mmCIF file with all atom_site columns, C-alpha atoms in Angstrom:
data_model
loop_
_atom_site.group_PDB
_atom_site.id
_atom_site.type_symbol
_atom_site.label_atom_id
_atom_site.label_alt_id
_atom_site.label_comp_id
_atom_site.label_asym_id
_atom_site.label_entity_id
_atom_site.label_seq_id
_atom_site.pdbx_PDB_ins_code
_atom_site.Cartn_x
_atom_site.Cartn_y
_atom_site.Cartn_z
_atom_site.occupancy
_atom_site.B_iso_or_equiv
_atom_site.pdbx_formal_charge
_atom_site.auth_seq_id
_atom_site.auth_comp_id
_atom_site.auth_asym_id
_atom_site.auth_atom_id
_atom_site.pdbx_PDB_model_num
ATOM 1   C CA . GLN A 1 1   ? -56.930 -27.193 -28.157 1.00 79.00 ? 27  GLN A CA 1
ATOM 2   C CA . THR A 1 2   ? -57.962 -27.974 -31.753 1.00 92.00 ? 28  THR A CA 1
ATOM 3   C CA . MET A 1 3   ? -60.594 -25.211 -31.865 1.00 92.00 ? 29  MET A CA 1
ATOM 4   C CA . GLU A 1 4   ? -58.031 -22.810 -30.426 1.00 91.00 ? 30  GLU A CA 1
ATOM 5   C CA . ASN A 1 5   ? -55.580 -23.742 -33.201 1.00 92.00 ? 31  ASN A CA 1
ATOM 6   C CA . ILE A 1 6   ? -58.259 -23.222 -35.835 1.00 96.00 ? 32  ILE A CA 1
ATOM 7   C CA . GLY A 1 7   ? -59.121 -19.878 -34.243 1.00 95.00 ? 33  GLY A CA 1
ATOM 8   C CA . PHE A 1 8   ? -55.447 -18.882 -34.415 1.00 93.00 ? 34  PHE A CA 1
ATOM 9   C CA . ILE A 1 9   ? -55.295 -19.822 -38.120 1.00 96.00 ? 35  ILE A CA 1
ATOM 10  C CA . TYR A 1 10  ? -58.465 -17.826 -38.832 1.00 96.00 ? 36  TYR A CA 1
ATOM 11  C CA . SER A 1 11  ? -57.015 -14.825 -36.971 1.00 93.00 ? 37  SER A CA 1
ATOM 12  C CA . ILE A 1 12  ? -53.773 -14.970 -38.972 1.00 95.00 ? 38  ILE A CA 1
ATOM 13  C CA . GLY A 1 13  ? -55.846 -15.294 -42.141 1.00 95.00 ? 39  GLY A CA 1
ATOM 14  C CA . ALA A 1 14  ? -57.789 -12.178 -41.156 1.00 94.00 ? 40  ALA A CA 1
ATOM 15  C CA . ALA A 1 15  ? -54.575 -10.231 -40.545 1.00 91.00 ? 41  ALA A CA 1
ATOM 16  C CA . ILE A 1 16  ? -53.172 -11.251 -43.943 1.00 94.00 ? 42  ILE A CA 1
ATOM 17  C CA . THR A 1 17  ? -56.452 -10.507 -45.703 1.00 96.00 ? 43  THR A CA 1
ATOM 18  C CA . TRP A 1 18  ? -56.815 -7.102  -44.028 1.00 94.00 ? 44  TRP A CA 1
ATOM 19  C CA . GLY A 1 19  ? -53.250 -6.244  -45.041 1.00 93.00 ? 45  GLY A CA 1
ATOM 20  C CA . LEU A 1 20  ? -54.079 -7.002  -48.671 1.00 95.00 ? 46  LEU A CA 1
ATOM 21  C CA . ILE A 1 21  ? -57.386 -5.129  -48.467 1.00 96.00 ? 47  ILE A CA 1
ATOM 22  C CA . TYR A 1 22  ? -55.779 -1.973  -47.053 1.00 95.00 ? 48  TYR A CA 1
ATOM 23  C CA . ALA A 1 23  ? -53.171 -1.944  -49.820 1.00 96.00 ? 49  ALA A CA 1
ATOM 24  C CA . ILE A 1 24  ? -55.869 -2.356  -52.481 1.00 97.00 ? 50  ILE A CA 1
ATOM 25  C CA . ASP A 1 25  ? -58.136 0.211   -50.813 1.00 97.00 ? 51  ASP A CA 1
ATOM 26  C CA . GLN A 1 26  ? -55.363 2.813   -50.913 1.00 97.00 ? 52  GLN A CA 1
ATOM 27  C CA . LYS A 1 27  ? -55.251 2.438   -54.698 1.00 97.00 ? 53  LYS A CA 1
ATOM 28  C CA . VAL A 1 28  ? -59.061 2.500   -55.020 1.00 97.00 ? 54  VAL A CA 1
ATOM 29  C CA . LEU A 1 29  ? -59.454 5.505   -52.705 1.00 98.00 ? 55  LEU A CA 1
ATOM 30  C CA . ALA A 1 30  ? -57.176 7.566   -54.930 1.00 97.00 ? 56  ALA A CA 1
ATOM 31  C CA . SER A 1 31  ? -60.117 7.911   -57.315 1.00 97.00 ? 57  SER A CA 1
ATOM 32  C CA . ILE A 1 32  ? -63.302 7.533   -55.211 1.00 98.00 ? 58  ILE A CA 1
ATOM 33  C CA . SER A 1 33  ? -64.589 8.759   -51.860 1.00 98.00 ? 59  SER A CA 1
ATOM 34  C CA . PRO A 1 34  ? -64.600 6.666   -48.671 1.00 98.00 ? 60  PRO A CA 1
ATOM 35  C CA . ILE A 1 35  ? -68.413 6.768   -48.563 1.00 98.00 ? 61  ILE A CA 1
ATOM 36  C CA . ALA A 1 36  ? -68.628 5.455   -52.148 1.00 98.00 ? 62  ALA A CA 1
ATOM 37  C CA . LEU A 1 37  ? -66.274 2.586   -51.291 1.00 97.00 ? 63  LEU A CA 1
ATOM 38  C CA . LEU A 1 38  ? -68.292 1.843   -48.149 1.00 97.00 ? 64  LEU A CA 1
ATOM 39  C CA . PHE A 1 39  ? -71.482 1.683   -50.235 1.00 97.00 ? 65  PHE A CA 1
ATOM 40  C CA . ILE A 1 40  ? -69.939 -0.598  -52.865 1.00 97.00 ? 66  ILE A CA 1
ATOM 41  C CA . ASP A 1 41  ? -68.384 -2.751  -50.135 1.00 96.00 ? 67  ASP A CA 1
ATOM 42  C CA . SER A 1 42  ? -71.767 -3.121  -48.405 1.00 96.00 ? 68  SER A CA 1
ATOM 43  C CA . ILE A 1 43  ? -73.645 -4.021  -51.591 1.00 97.00 ? 69  ILE A CA 1
ATOM 44  C CA . ILE A 1 44  ? -71.097 -6.616  -52.682 1.00 97.00 ? 70  ILE A CA 1
ATOM 45  C CA . THR A 1 45  ? -70.950 -8.094  -49.168 1.00 95.00 ? 71  THR A CA 1
ATOM 46  C CA . ALA A 1 46  ? -74.758 -8.380  -49.061 1.00 93.00 ? 72  ALA A CA 1
ATOM 47  C CA . ILE A 1 47  ? -74.799 -10.110 -52.446 1.00 95.00 ? 73  ILE A CA 1
ATOM 48  C CA . MET A 1 48  ? -72.035 -12.521 -51.415 1.00 95.00 ? 74  MET A CA 1
ATOM 49  C CA . VAL A 1 49  ? -73.666 -13.424 -48.095 1.00 90.00 ? 75  VAL A CA 1
ATOM 50  C CA . LEU A 1 50  ? -77.231 -13.735 -49.400 1.00 87.00 ? 76  LEU A CA 1
ATOM 51  C CA . PRO A 1 51  ? -76.862 -17.333 -50.697 1.00 87.00 ? 77  PRO A CA 1
ATOM 52  C CA . PHE A 1 52  ? -75.491 -18.450 -47.321 1.00 83.00 ? 78  PHE A CA 1
ATOM 53  C CA . ILE A 1 53  ? -78.533 -16.986 -45.588 1.00 80.00 ? 79  ILE A CA 1
ATOM 54  C CA . PHE A 1 54  ? -80.879 -18.857 -47.928 1.00 77.00 ? 80  PHE A CA 1
ATOM 55  C CA . PHE A 1 55  ? -79.058 -22.168 -47.543 1.00 80.00 ? 81  PHE A CA 1
ATOM 56  C CA . ASN A 1 56  ? -78.799 -21.742 -43.791 1.00 75.00 ? 82  ASN A CA 1
ATOM 57  C CA . GLY A 1 57  ? -82.398 -20.692 -43.154 1.00 64.00 ? 83  GLY A CA 1
ATOM 58  C CA . ASP A 1 58  ? -82.200 -21.148 -39.414 1.00 69.00 ? 84  ASP A CA 1
ATOM 59  C CA . SER A 1 59  ? -79.700 -18.296 -39.079 1.00 71.00 ? 85  SER A CA 1
ATOM 60  C CA . ILE A 1 60  ? -82.314 -15.550 -39.556 1.00 74.00 ? 86  ILE A CA 1
ATOM 61  C CA . GLN A 1 61  ? -84.784 -17.407 -37.354 1.00 75.00 ? 87  GLN A CA 1
ATOM 62  C CA . THR A 1 62  ? -82.095 -17.801 -34.696 1.00 79.00 ? 88  THR A CA 1
ATOM 63  C CA . ILE A 1 63  ? -81.427 -14.050 -34.773 1.00 78.00 ? 89  ILE A CA 1
ATOM 64  C CA . LEU A 1 64  ? -85.132 -13.208 -34.535 1.00 77.00 ? 90  LEU A CA 1
ATOM 65  C CA . ASN A 1 65  ? -85.539 -15.570 -31.574 1.00 82.00 ? 91  ASN A CA 1
ATOM 66  C CA . SER A 1 66  ? -82.418 -14.391 -29.737 1.00 83.00 ? 92  SER A CA 1
ATOM 67  C CA . GLY A 1 67  ? -84.158 -11.669 -27.756 1.00 83.00 ? 93  GLY A CA 1
ATOM 68  C CA . LYS A 1 68  ? -84.351 -7.887  -27.896 1.00 84.00 ? 94  LYS A CA 1
ATOM 69  C CA . THR A 1 69  ? -81.040 -7.366  -26.108 1.00 86.00 ? 95  THR A CA 1
ATOM 70  C CA . ASN A 1 70  ? -79.147 -9.538  -28.571 1.00 88.00 ? 96  ASN A CA 1
ATOM 71  C CA . ILE A 1 71  ? -80.857 -7.920  -31.568 1.00 88.00 ? 97  ILE A CA 1
ATOM 72  C CA . SER A 1 72  ? -79.967 -4.483  -30.164 1.00 92.00 ? 98  SER A CA 1
ATOM 73  C CA . LEU A 1 73  ? -76.339 -5.570  -29.802 1.00 92.00 ? 99  LEU A CA 1
ATOM 74  C CA . ILE A 1 74  ? -76.320 -6.915  -33.380 1.00 90.00 ? 100 ILE A CA 1
ATOM 75  C CA . VAL A 1 75  ? -77.734 -3.661  -34.779 1.00 92.00 ? 101 VAL A CA 1
ATOM 76  C CA . THR A 1 76  ? -75.263 -1.629  -32.713 1.00 95.00 ? 102 THR A CA 1
ATOM 77  C CA . SER A 1 77  ? -72.391 -3.819  -33.906 1.00 95.00 ? 103 SER A CA 1
ATOM 78  C CA . VAL A 1 78  ? -73.385 -3.463  -37.575 1.00 94.00 ? 104 VAL A CA 1
ATOM 79  C CA . VAL A 1 79  ? -73.756 0.319   -37.291 1.00 96.00 ? 105 VAL A CA 1
ATOM 80  C CA . LEU A 1 80  ? -70.383 0.588   -35.538 1.00 96.00 ? 106 LEU A CA 1
ATOM 81  C CA . ALA A 1 81  ? -68.770 -1.678  -38.156 1.00 96.00 ? 107 ALA A CA 1
ATOM 82  C CA . ALA A 1 82  ? -70.036 0.589   -40.938 1.00 96.00 ? 108 ALA A CA 1
ATOM 83  C CA . LEU A 1 83  ? -68.732 3.629   -39.051 1.00 97.00 ? 109 LEU A CA 1
ATOM 84  C CA . ALA A 1 84  ? -65.384 1.920   -38.429 1.00 96.00 ? 110 ALA A CA 1
ATOM 85  C CA . ASN A 1 85  ? -65.084 1.049   -42.120 1.00 97.00 ? 111 ASN A CA 1
ATOM 86  C CA . PHE A 1 86  ? -65.856 4.643   -43.066 1.00 97.00 ? 112 PHE A CA 1
ATOM 87  C CA . PHE A 1 87  ? -63.199 5.863   -40.603 1.00 97.00 ? 113 PHE A CA 1
ATOM 88  C CA . ILE A 1 88  ? -60.527 3.474   -41.873 1.00 97.00 ? 114 ILE A CA 1
ATOM 89  C CA . PHE A 1 89  ? -61.335 4.200   -45.533 1.00 97.00 ? 115 PHE A CA 1
ATOM 90  C CA . SER A 1 90  ? -61.041 7.923   -44.755 1.00 97.00 ? 116 SER A CA 1
ATOM 91  C CA . GLY A 1 91  ? -57.801 7.332   -42.854 1.00 96.00 ? 117 GLY A CA 1
ATOM 92  C CA . ILE A 1 92  ? -56.352 5.318   -45.738 1.00 97.00 ? 118 ILE A CA 1
ATOM 93  C CA . LYS A 1 93  ? -57.338 8.028   -48.219 1.00 97.00 ? 119 LYS A CA 1
ATOM 94  C CA . LEU A 1 94  ? -55.802 10.837  -46.140 1.00 97.00 ? 120 LEU A CA 1
ATOM 95  C CA . LEU A 1 95  ? -52.792 9.107   -44.548 1.00 93.00 ? 121 LEU A CA 1
ATOM 96  C CA . GLY A 1 96  ? -52.096 6.108   -46.772 1.00 94.00 ? 122 GLY A CA 1
ATOM 97  C CA . ALA A 1 97  ? -52.635 2.449   -45.943 1.00 94.00 ? 123 ALA A CA 1
ATOM 98  C CA . SER A 1 98  ? -49.435 2.005   -43.927 1.00 89.00 ? 124 SER A CA 1
ATOM 99  C CA . SER A 1 99  ? -49.953 4.937   -41.557 1.00 87.00 ? 125 SER A CA 1
ATOM 100 C CA . ALA A 1 100 ? -53.684 4.360   -41.155 1.00 91.00 ? 126 ALA A CA 1
ATOM 101 C CA . SER A 1 101 ? -53.167 0.685   -40.363 1.00 90.00 ? 127 SER A CA 1
ATOM 102 C CA . ILE A 1 102 ? -50.458 1.431   -37.798 1.00 85.00 ? 128 ILE A CA 1
ATOM 103 C CA . ILE A 1 103 ? -52.817 3.749   -35.937 1.00 83.00 ? 129 ILE A CA 1
ATOM 104 C CA . GLU A 1 104 ? -55.809 1.420   -36.317 1.00 88.00 ? 130 GLU A CA 1
ATOM 105 C CA . ILE A 1 105 ? -53.863 -1.552  -34.944 1.00 83.00 ? 131 ILE A CA 1
ATOM 106 C CA . ALA A 1 106 ? -54.225 0.013   -31.494 1.00 79.00 ? 132 ALA A CA 1
ATOM 107 C CA . TYR A 1 107 ? -57.777 -1.371  -31.387 1.00 82.00 ? 133 TYR A CA 1
ATOM 108 C CA . PRO A 1 108 ? -56.885 -4.336  -29.069 1.00 78.00 ? 134 PRO A CA 1
ATOM 109 C CA . PHE A 1 109 ? -56.366 -1.797  -26.280 1.00 76.00 ? 135 PHE A CA 1
ATOM 110 C CA . PHE A 1 110 ? -59.915 -0.544  -26.839 1.00 83.00 ? 136 PHE A CA 1
ATOM 111 C CA . VAL A 1 111 ? -61.313 -4.087  -27.046 1.00 84.00 ? 137 VAL A CA 1
ATOM 112 C CA . VAL A 1 112 ? -59.983 -4.798  -23.562 1.00 81.00 ? 138 VAL A CA 1
ATOM 113 C CA . LEU A 1 113 ? -61.119 -1.418  -22.246 1.00 83.00 ? 139 LEU A CA 1
ATOM 114 C CA . PHE A 1 114 ? -64.679 -1.641  -23.624 1.00 91.00 ? 140 PHE A CA 1
ATOM 115 C CA . SER A 1 115 ? -65.037 -5.314  -22.650 1.00 89.00 ? 141 SER A CA 1
ATOM 116 C CA . PHE A 1 116 ? -64.211 -4.258  -19.110 1.00 87.00 ? 142 PHE A CA 1
ATOM 117 C CA . ILE A 1 117 ? -66.498 -1.194  -19.111 1.00 91.00 ? 143 ILE A CA 1
ATOM 118 C CA . LEU A 1 118 ? -69.498 -2.676  -20.944 1.00 92.00 ? 144 LEU A CA 1
ATOM 119 C CA . PHE A 1 119 ? -69.453 -6.344  -19.988 1.00 91.00 ? 145 PHE A CA 1
ATOM 120 C CA . LYS A 1 120 ? -67.464 -6.412  -16.742 1.00 89.00 ? 146 LYS A CA 1
ATOM 121 C CA . ALA A 1 121 ? -64.848 -8.728  -18.279 1.00 87.00 ? 147 ALA A CA 1
ATOM 122 C CA . THR A 1 122 ? -61.879 -9.014  -15.967 1.00 85.00 ? 148 THR A CA 1
ATOM 123 C CA . PRO A 1 123 ? -58.686 -8.905  -18.015 1.00 82.00 ? 149 PRO A CA 1
ATOM 124 C CA . ASN A 1 124 ? -55.409 -9.309  -16.267 1.00 85.00 ? 150 ASN A CA 1
ATOM 125 C CA . ILE A 1 125 ? -52.822 -6.561  -16.174 1.00 86.00 ? 151 ILE A CA 1
ATOM 126 C CA . TYR A 1 126 ? -50.934 -8.071  -19.129 1.00 87.00 ? 152 TYR A CA 1
ATOM 127 C CA . PHE A 1 127 ? -53.815 -7.265  -21.480 1.00 82.00 ? 153 PHE A CA 1
ATOM 128 C CA . PHE A 1 128 ? -53.686 -3.617  -20.443 1.00 77.00 ? 154 PHE A CA 1
ATOM 129 C CA . ILE A 1 129 ? -49.890 -3.461  -20.651 1.00 86.00 ? 155 ILE A CA 1
ATOM 130 C CA . GLY A 1 130 ? -49.863 -5.160  -24.072 1.00 84.00 ? 156 GLY A CA 1
ATOM 131 C CA . GLY A 1 131 ? -52.638 -2.948  -25.404 1.00 79.00 ? 157 GLY A CA 1
ATOM 132 C CA . LEU A 1 132 ? -50.931 0.164   -24.096 1.00 82.00 ? 158 LEU A CA 1
ATOM 133 C CA . LEU A 1 133 ? -47.626 -0.891  -25.691 1.00 87.00 ? 159 LEU A CA 1
ATOM 134 C CA . ILE A 1 134 ? -49.368 -1.406  -29.047 1.00 82.00 ? 160 ILE A CA 1
ATOM 135 C CA . PHE A 1 135 ? -50.957 2.028   -28.756 1.00 79.00 ? 161 PHE A CA 1
ATOM 136 C CA . LEU A 1 136 ? -47.668 3.684   -27.774 1.00 86.00 ? 162 LEU A CA 1
ATOM 137 C CA . GLY A 1 137 ? -45.799 1.791   -30.499 1.00 85.00 ? 163 GLY A CA 1
ATOM 138 C CA . SER A 1 138 ? -48.242 3.122   -33.063 1.00 81.00 ? 164 SER A CA 1
ATOM 139 C CA . ILE A 1 139 ? -47.625 6.673   -31.871 1.00 82.00 ? 165 ILE A CA 1
ATOM 140 C CA . VAL A 1 140 ? -43.842 6.193   -32.032 1.00 86.00 ? 166 VAL A CA 1
ATOM 141 C CA . ILE A 1 141 ? -43.993 4.827   -35.582 1.00 82.00 ? 167 ILE A CA 1
ATOM 142 C CA . ILE A 1 142 ? -46.273 7.623   -36.818 1.00 78.00 ? 168 ILE A CA 1
ATOM 143 C CA . LYS A 1 143 ? -44.362 10.450  -35.123 1.00 82.00 ? 169 LYS A CA 1
ATOM 144 C CA . PHE A 1 144 ? -40.784 9.327   -35.720 1.00 83.00 ? 170 PHE A CA 1
ATOM 145 C CA . ALA A 1 145 ? -40.755 7.061   -38.788 1.00 73.00 ? 171 ALA A CA 1
#
């Protein structure tokens, strides 16, 4: 229960932080390209995370010892995250932060779908209905707002 509550707080924190980031990115992307922002974002992130890697030396060793499948999944995840960031930066630049975020918020539908397809997770029907409603709600807001 306690870990679940902490997870909920972290998730709300992520939503708030992403909202602030998208608003700031819209301003930044008025003067630079999405690929330039992605590059700067990656460099600054690497610099910020580097001290944590050094102070937590077992994290790299743990990754190296986690097996080829896990390393492949990590590399795939990082590549997809970079691609996703490029897509959202481009969407923010072309549509604005509000519209891009409304469309992007449909991702829970795809999380459930890909978890089912790739990892045989068995979501209940409510996950699919909720995800579909988010996706449809995004379309309604973009088309009619």
